[in-house]
Short mmCIF file of C-alpha atoms and ligand atoms in Angstrom, two decimals:
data_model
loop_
_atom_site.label_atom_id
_atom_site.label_comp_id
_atom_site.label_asym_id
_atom_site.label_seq_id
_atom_site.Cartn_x
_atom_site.Cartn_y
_atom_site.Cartn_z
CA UNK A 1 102.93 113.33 106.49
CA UNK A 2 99.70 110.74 107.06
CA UNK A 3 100.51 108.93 110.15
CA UNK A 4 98.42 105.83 111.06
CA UNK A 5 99.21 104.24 114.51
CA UNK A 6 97.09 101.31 114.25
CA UNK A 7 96.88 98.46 116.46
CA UNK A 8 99.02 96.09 114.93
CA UNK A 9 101.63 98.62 112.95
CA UNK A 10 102.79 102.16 112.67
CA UNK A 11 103.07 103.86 109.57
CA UNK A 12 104.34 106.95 108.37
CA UNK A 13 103.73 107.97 104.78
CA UNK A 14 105.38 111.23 103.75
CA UNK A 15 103.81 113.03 100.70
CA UNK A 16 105.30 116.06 98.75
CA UNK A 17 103.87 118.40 95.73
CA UNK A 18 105.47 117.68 92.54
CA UNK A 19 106.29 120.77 89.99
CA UNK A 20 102.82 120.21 88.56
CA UNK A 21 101.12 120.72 91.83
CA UNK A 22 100.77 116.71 92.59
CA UNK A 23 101.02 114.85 95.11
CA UNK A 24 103.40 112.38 95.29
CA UNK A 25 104.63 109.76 98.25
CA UNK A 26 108.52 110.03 98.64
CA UNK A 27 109.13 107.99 101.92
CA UNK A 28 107.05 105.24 103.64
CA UNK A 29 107.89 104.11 107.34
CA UNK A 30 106.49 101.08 109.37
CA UNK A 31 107.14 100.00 112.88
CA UNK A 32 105.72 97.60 114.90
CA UNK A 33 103.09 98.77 117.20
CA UNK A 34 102.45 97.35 120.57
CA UNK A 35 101.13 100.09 123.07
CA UNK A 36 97.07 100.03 121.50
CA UNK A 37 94.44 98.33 122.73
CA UNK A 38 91.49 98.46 119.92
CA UNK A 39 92.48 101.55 118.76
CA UNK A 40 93.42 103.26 122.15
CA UNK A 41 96.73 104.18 123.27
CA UNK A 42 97.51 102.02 126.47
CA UNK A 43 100.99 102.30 126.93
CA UNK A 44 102.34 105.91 125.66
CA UNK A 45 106.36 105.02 125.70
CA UNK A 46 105.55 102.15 123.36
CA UNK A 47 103.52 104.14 120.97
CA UNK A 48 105.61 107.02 121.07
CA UNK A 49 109.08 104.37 120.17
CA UNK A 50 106.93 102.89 117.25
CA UNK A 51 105.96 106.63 116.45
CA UNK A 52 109.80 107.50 116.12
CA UNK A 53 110.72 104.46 114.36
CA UNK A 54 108.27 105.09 111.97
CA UNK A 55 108.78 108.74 111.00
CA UNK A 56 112.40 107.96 110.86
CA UNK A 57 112.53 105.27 108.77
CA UNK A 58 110.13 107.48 106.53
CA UNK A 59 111.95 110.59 106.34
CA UNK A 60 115.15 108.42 105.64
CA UNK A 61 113.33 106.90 102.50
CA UNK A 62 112.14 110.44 101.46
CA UNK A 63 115.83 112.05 102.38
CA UNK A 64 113.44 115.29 103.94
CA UNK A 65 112.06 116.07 107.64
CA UNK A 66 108.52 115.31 107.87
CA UNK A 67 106.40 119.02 108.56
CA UNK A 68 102.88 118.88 108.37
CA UNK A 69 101.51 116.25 110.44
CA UNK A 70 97.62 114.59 110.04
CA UNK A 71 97.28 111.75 112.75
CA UNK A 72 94.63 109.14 111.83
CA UNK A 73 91.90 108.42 115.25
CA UNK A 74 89.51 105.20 115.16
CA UNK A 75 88.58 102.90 117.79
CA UNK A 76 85.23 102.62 119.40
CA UNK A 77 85.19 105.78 121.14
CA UNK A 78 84.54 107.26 117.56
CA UNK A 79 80.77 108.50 116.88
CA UNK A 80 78.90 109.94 114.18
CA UNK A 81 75.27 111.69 113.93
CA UNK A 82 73.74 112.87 110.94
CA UNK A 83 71.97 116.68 111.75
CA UNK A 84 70.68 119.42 110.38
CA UNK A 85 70.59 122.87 110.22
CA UNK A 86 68.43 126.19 108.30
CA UNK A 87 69.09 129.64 107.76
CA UNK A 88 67.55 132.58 105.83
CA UNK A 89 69.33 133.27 102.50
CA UNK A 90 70.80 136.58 103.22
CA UNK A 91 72.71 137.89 100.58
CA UNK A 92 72.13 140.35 97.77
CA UNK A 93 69.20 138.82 95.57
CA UNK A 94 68.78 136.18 97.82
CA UNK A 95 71.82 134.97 96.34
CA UNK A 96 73.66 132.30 98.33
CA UNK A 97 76.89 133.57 99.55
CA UNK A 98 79.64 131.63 100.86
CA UNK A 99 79.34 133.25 104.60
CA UNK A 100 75.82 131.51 104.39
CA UNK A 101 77.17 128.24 103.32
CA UNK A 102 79.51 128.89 106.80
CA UNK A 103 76.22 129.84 108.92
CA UNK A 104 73.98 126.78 107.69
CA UNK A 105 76.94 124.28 108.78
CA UNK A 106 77.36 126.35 111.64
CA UNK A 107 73.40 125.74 112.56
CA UNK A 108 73.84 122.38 111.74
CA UNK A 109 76.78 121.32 114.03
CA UNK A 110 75.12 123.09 117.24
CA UNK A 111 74.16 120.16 118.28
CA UNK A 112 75.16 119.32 122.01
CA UNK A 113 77.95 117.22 122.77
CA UNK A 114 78.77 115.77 125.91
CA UNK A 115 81.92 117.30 127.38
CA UNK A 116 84.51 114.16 126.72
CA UNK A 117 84.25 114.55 123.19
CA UNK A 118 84.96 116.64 120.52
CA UNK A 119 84.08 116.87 116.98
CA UNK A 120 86.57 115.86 114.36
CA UNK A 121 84.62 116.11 111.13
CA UNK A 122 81.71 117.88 109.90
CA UNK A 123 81.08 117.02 106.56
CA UNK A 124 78.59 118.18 104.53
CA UNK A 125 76.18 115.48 103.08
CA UNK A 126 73.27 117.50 100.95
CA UNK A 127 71.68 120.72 100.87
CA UNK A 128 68.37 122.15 100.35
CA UNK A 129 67.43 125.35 98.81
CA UNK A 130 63.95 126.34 99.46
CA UNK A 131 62.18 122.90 98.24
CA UNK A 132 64.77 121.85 96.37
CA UNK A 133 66.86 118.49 97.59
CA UNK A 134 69.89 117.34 96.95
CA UNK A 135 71.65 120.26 96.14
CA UNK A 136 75.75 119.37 96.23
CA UNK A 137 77.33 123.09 96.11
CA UNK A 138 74.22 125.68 96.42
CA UNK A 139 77.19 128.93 96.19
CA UNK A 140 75.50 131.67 93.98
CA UNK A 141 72.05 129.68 93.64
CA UNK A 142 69.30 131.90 94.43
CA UNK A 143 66.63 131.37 97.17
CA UNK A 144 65.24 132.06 100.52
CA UNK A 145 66.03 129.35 103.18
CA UNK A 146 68.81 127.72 103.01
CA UNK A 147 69.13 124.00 104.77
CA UNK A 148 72.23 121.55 105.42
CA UNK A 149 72.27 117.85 106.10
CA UNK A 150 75.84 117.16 107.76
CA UNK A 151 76.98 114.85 109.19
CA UNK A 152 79.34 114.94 112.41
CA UNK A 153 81.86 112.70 113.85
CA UNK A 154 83.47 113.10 117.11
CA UNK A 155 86.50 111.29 119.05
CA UNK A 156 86.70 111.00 122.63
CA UNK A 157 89.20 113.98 124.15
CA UNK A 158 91.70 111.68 125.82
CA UNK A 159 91.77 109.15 123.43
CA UNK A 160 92.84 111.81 121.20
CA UNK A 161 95.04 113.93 123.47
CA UNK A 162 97.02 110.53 124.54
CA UNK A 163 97.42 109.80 120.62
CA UNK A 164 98.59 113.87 120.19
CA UNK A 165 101.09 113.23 123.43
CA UNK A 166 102.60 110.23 121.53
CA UNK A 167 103.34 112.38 118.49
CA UNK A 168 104.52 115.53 121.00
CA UNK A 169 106.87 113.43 122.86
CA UNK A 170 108.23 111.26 119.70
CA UNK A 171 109.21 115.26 118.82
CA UNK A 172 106.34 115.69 116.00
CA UNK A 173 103.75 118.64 116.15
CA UNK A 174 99.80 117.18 115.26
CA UNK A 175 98.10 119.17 112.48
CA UNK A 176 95.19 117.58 112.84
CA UNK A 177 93.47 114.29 113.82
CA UNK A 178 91.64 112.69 111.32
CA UNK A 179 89.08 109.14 111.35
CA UNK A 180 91.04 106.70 110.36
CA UNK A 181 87.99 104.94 108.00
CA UNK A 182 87.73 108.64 106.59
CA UNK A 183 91.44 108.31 105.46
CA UNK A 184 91.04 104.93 104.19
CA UNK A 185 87.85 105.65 101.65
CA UNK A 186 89.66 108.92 100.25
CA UNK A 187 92.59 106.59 99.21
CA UNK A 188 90.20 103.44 98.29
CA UNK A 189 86.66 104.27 97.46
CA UNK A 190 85.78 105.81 93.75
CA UNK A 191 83.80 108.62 93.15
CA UNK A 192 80.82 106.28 91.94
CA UNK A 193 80.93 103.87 94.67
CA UNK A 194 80.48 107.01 97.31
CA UNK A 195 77.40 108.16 94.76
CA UNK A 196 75.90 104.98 94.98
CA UNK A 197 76.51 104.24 98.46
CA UNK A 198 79.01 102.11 99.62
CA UNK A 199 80.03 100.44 102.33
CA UNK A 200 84.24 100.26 103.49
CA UNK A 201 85.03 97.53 106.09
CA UNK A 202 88.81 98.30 107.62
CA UNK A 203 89.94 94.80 108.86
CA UNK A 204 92.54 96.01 111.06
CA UNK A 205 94.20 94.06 113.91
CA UNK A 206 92.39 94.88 116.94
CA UNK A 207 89.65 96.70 115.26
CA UNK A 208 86.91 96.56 112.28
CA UNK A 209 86.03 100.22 111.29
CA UNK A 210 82.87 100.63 108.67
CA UNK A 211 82.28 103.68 107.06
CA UNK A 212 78.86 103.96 105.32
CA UNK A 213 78.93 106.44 102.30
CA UNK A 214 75.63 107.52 100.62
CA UNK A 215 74.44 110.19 98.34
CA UNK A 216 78.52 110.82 97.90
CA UNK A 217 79.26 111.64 102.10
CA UNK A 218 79.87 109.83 104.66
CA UNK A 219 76.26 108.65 106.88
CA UNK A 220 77.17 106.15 109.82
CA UNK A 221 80.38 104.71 111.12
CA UNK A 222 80.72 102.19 113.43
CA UNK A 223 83.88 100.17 114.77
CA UNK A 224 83.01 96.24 115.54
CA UNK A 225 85.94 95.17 118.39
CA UNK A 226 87.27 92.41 116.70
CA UNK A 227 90.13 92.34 113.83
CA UNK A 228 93.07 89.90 112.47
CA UNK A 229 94.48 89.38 115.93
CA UNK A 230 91.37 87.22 117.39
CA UNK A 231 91.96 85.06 113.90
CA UNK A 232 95.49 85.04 115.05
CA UNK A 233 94.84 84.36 119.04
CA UNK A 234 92.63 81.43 117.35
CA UNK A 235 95.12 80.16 115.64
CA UNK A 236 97.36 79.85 118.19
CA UNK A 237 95.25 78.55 120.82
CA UNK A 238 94.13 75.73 118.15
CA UNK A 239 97.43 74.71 116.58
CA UNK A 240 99.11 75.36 120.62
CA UNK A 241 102.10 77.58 118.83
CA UNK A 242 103.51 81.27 119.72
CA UNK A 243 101.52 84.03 118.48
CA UNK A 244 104.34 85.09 116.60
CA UNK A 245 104.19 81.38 115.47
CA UNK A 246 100.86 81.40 114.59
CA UNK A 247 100.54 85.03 112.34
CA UNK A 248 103.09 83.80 109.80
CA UNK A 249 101.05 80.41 109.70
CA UNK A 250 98.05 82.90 109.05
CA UNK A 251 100.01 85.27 106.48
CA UNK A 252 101.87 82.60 104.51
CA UNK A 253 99.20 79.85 104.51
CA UNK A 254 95.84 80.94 105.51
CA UNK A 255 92.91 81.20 103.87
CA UNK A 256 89.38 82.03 105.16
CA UNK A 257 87.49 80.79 102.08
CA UNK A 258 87.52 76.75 102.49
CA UNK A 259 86.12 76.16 98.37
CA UNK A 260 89.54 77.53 97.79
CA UNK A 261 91.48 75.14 99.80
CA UNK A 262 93.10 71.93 98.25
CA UNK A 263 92.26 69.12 99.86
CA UNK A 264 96.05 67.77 100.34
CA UNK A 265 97.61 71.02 101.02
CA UNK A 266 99.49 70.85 103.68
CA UNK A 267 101.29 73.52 105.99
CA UNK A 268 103.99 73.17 108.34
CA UNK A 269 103.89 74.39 112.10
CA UNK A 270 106.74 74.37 113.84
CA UNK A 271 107.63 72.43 116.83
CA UNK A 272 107.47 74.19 120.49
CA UNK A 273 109.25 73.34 123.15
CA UNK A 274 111.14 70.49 121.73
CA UNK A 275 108.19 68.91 120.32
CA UNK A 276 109.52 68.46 116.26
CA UNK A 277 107.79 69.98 113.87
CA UNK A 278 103.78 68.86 112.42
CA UNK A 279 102.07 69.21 109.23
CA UNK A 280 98.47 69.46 109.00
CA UNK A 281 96.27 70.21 106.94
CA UNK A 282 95.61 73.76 105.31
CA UNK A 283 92.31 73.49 105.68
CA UNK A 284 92.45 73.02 108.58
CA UNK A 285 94.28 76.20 109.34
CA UNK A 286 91.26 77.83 106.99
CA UNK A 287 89.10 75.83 109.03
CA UNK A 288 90.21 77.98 112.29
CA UNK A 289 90.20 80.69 110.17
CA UNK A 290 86.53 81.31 108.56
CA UNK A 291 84.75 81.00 111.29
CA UNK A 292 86.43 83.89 113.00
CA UNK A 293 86.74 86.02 110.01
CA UNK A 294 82.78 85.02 108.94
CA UNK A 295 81.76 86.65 112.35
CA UNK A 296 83.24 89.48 111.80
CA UNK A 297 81.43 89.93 108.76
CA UNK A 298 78.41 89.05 110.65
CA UNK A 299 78.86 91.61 113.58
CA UNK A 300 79.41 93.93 110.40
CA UNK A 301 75.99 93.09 108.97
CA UNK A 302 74.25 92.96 112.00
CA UNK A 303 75.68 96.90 113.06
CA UNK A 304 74.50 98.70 109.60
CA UNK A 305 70.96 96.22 109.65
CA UNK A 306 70.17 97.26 112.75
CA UNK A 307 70.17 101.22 111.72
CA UNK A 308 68.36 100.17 108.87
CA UNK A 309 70.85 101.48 106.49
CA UNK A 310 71.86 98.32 104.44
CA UNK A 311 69.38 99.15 101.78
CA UNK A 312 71.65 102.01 101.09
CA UNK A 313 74.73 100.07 100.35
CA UNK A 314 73.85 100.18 96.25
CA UNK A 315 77.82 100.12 95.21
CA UNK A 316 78.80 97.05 96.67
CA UNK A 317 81.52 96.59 99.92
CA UNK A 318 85.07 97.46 99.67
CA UNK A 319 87.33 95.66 102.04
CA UNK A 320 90.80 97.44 102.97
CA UNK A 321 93.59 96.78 105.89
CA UNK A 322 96.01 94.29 106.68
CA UNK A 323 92.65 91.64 107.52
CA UNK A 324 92.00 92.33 104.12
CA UNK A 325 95.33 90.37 102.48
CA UNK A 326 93.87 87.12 104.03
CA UNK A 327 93.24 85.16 100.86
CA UNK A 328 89.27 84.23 100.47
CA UNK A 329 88.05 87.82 102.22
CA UNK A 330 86.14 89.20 99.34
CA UNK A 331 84.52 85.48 98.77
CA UNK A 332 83.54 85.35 102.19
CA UNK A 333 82.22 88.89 103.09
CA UNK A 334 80.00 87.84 99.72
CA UNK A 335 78.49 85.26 101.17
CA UNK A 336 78.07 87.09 104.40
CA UNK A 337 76.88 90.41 102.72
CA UNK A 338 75.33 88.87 99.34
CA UNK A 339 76.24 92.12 97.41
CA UNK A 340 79.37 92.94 95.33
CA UNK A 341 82.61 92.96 97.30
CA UNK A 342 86.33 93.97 95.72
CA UNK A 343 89.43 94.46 98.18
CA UNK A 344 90.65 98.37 97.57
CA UNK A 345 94.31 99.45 97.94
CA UNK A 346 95.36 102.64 98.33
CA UNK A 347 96.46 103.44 94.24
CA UNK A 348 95.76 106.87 92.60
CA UNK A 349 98.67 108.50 93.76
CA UNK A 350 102.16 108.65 92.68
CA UNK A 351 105.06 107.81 93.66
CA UNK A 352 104.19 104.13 95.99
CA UNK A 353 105.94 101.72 95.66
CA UNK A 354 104.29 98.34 95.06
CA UNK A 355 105.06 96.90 98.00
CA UNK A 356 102.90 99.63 99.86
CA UNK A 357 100.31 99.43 97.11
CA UNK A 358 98.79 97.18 99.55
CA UNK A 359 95.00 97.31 101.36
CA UNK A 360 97.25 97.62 105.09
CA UNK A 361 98.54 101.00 104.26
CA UNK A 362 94.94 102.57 103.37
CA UNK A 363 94.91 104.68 106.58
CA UNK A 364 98.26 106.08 106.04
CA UNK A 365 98.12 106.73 102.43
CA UNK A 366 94.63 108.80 102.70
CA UNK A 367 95.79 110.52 105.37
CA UNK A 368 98.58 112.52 103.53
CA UNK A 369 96.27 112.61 100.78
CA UNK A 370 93.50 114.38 102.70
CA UNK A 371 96.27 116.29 104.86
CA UNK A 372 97.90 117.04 101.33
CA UNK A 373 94.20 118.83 100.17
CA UNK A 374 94.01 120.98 103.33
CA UNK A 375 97.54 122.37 102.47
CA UNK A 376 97.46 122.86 98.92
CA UNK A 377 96.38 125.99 97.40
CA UNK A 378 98.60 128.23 98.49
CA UNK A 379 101.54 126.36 97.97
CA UNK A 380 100.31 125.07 94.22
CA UNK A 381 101.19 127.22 91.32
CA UNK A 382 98.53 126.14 88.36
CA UNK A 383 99.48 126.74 85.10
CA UNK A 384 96.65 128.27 83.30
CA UNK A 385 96.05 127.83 79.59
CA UNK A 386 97.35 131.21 78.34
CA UNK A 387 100.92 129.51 79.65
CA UNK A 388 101.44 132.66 82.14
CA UNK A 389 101.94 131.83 85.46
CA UNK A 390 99.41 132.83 88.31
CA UNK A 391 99.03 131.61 91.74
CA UNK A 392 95.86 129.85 92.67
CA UNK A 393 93.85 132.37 94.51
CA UNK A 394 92.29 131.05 98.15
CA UNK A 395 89.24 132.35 99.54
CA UNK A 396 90.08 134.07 103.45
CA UNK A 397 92.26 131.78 105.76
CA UNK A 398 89.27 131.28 108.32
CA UNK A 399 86.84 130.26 105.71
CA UNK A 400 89.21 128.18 103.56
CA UNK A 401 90.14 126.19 106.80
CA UNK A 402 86.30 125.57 107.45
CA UNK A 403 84.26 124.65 104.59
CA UNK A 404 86.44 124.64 101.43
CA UNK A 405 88.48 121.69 103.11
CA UNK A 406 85.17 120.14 103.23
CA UNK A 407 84.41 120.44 100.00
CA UNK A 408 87.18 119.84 98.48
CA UNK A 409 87.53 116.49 100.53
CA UNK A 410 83.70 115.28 99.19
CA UNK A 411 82.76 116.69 96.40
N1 LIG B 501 99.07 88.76 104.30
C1 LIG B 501 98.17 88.77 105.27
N2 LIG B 501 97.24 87.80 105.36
C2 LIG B 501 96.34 87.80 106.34
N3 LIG B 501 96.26 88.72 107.30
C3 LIG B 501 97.16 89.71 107.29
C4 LIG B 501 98.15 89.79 106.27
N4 LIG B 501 98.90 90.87 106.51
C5 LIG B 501 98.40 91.47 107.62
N5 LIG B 501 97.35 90.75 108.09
C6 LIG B 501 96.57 91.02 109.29
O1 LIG B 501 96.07 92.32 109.27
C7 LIG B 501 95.98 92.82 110.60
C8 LIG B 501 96.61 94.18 110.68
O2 LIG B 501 95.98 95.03 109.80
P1 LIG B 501 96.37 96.56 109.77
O3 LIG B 501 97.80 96.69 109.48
O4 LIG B 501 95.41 97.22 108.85
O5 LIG B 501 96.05 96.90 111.29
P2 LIG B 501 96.27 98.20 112.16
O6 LIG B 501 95.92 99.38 111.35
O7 LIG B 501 97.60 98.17 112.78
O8 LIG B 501 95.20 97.93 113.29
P3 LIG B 501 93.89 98.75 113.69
O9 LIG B 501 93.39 99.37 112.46
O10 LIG B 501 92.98 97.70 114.26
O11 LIG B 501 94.33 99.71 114.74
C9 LIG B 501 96.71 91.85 111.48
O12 LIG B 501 95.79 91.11 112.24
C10 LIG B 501 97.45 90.96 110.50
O13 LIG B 501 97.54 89.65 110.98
MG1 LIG B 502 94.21 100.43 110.85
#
């Protein structure tokens, strides 16, 4: 089971091998979610009811308990540095062994990390075998020294520990914590895009996560604090409704891309407090709306500029979570960005239903599908050619844990 407790929504996605050794979705939950604050659990009873709710209504859809459990983390309090580390080559014939694919990551990752955090991810980006760069998988290659560019992300420990309570007390065990924009790209970005380098924007409600991929692996993340709910606050304050009032205006009429907007469109707001009922103008809801969302994309721009990294970004922008439904997204972030954007929705797995084909359930669905790859091997028969049956041989526990999950993940 993925689970994504995001700002605005919980959802549970459970995910179950098929006969054929795929992975396909059998239940999807969603509950409200109120106890976050920009990715950080504020109130724990709240998130732990919209935990519950979640899983339940999930496990009814997919008539089985939910077992395995990855737990997306995001928020600000998520960082990642690129490092390196060398080692000598030691096997037979300087031939490199899979224990010194383990002791080059190892090298790399000792880098010091202040107390409050821990690392979540260390993924591999490139490796270098004697001169040689850009080496994906250097196993049996032959040389001397042996290098590895990773890169490392790490969480804050109570951020995560108060998200692993939630999940303890809603009665569900945490198999592992996962970045919630590192969930997102496995379910939305293509092979190529990562390759070329790519750049994934999460519009989420009280968040924007941004996940830089180049050379295939992740290289800088970076969370901007300000999602859908500031369009919505706008909104509100602008039009003087509810909230509540104000994100179905948003969801059933807005638009953030004014070319788009008729001129005589018009959308009706409901009366408050015995005031009847207006209509104005849709673009002048989009007109509320742009701005807001425009920044965004700014703040976006401005974060990856200022590392210097937008000249990577060769494959365009992908735009995912709920933010991303807002009609006009992709044709504003273009003229913020001016590069290729598409919207990407969580799609190359079986078994969703339409409805949760949808760029808010990203998170979710990448998190059972990277939780899925961690579990697999033993459990998957594979049917070899000959037609005989033979279980899929794994590597030892300790080392399959490590680095094959990273592998498998990126490359
Ligand atoms: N159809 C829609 N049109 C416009 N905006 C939408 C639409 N559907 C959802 N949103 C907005 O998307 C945001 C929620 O996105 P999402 O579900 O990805 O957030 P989350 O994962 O709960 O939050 P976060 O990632 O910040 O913790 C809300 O601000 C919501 O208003
Ligand atoms: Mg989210």
């Amino acid at each position: 089971m993925g689970l994504d407790i995001g700002t605005s929504k919980t959802s549970a996605v459970i995910g179950e091998y098929n006969e054929n050794g795929i992975l396909e979705i059998t239940g999807v939950g969603v509950a409200p979610s109120t106890g976050l604050r920009k990715g950080v659990v504020v109130n724990i009873e709240a998130t732990l009811q919209s935990v519950a709710k979640a899983v339940e209504a999930a496990e009814l859809m997919s008539g089985r308990e939910a077992k395995v459990c990855y737990v997306g983390v995001a928020g600000a309090n998520v960082e990642g540095i690129n490092s390196r580390g060398v080692v000598a080559v030691t096997g037979k014939g300087r031939e490199i062994s899979q224990s010194d694919i383990d002791r080059v990551i190892e090298a790399a990752r000792a880098v010091v990390i202040p107390m409050d955090r821990e690392v979540l991810h260390v993924i591999p980006q490139t490796f270098i075998v004697d001169d040689q760069k850009g080496i994906r998988n250097p196993l049996d290659m032959i040389g001397v020294r042996l290098e590895a560019e990773v890169h490392i992300i790490t969480g804050s420990v109570t951020t995560a520990q108060n998200i692993v309570r939630c999940v303890n007390r809603a009665g569900f065990k945490v198999d592992g914590l996962i970045l919630q924009s590192l969930a997102s790209s496995k379910a939305v970005l293509s092979a190529d895009e990562k390759e070329l380098g790519c750049l994934l924007v999460d519009l989420g409600g009280g968040t924007t996560d941004v996940l830089l991929f180049s050379d295939g692996a992740p290289y800088f993340s970076a969370s901007v604090g300000a999602g859908g709910a500031q369009v919505t606050n706008d909104l509100s304050i602008i039009l003087n409704v509810p909230m509540d009032t104000a994100e179905r205006i948003k969801r059933d009429s807005g638009s953030c891309f004014m070319p788009h907007v008729e001129i005589d469109d018009l959308v009706v707001v409901p009366g408050v407090g015995g005031r009847p009922p207006q209509e104005v103008p849709r673009a002048r809801v989009a007109g509320v709306i742009q701005p807001r969302m425009e920044e965004i994309f700014r703040l976006v721009r401005e974060r990856v500029e200022s590392m210097g990294y937008w000249r990577l970004i060769k494959g365009g922008v992908v735009l995912t979570g709920g933010g991303a439904l807002m009609p006009g997204a992709a044709d504003l972030a273009y003229e913020v960005f001016g590069i290729p954007v598409r919207t990407g929705a969580p799609a190359a797995v079986g078994g969703l239903v339409e409805e949760y084909r949808s760029p808010a359930f990203s998170t979710a669905v990448g998190l059972v599908m990277m939780g899925a790859e961690r579990l697999a091997p033993e459990e998957v028969e594979t049917r070899p050619r000959s037609g005989e049956k033979q279980k899929q041989k794994t590597k030892s526990g300790a080392i399959r844990k490590g680095l094959g999950d990273w592998f498998k993940e990126f490359f």
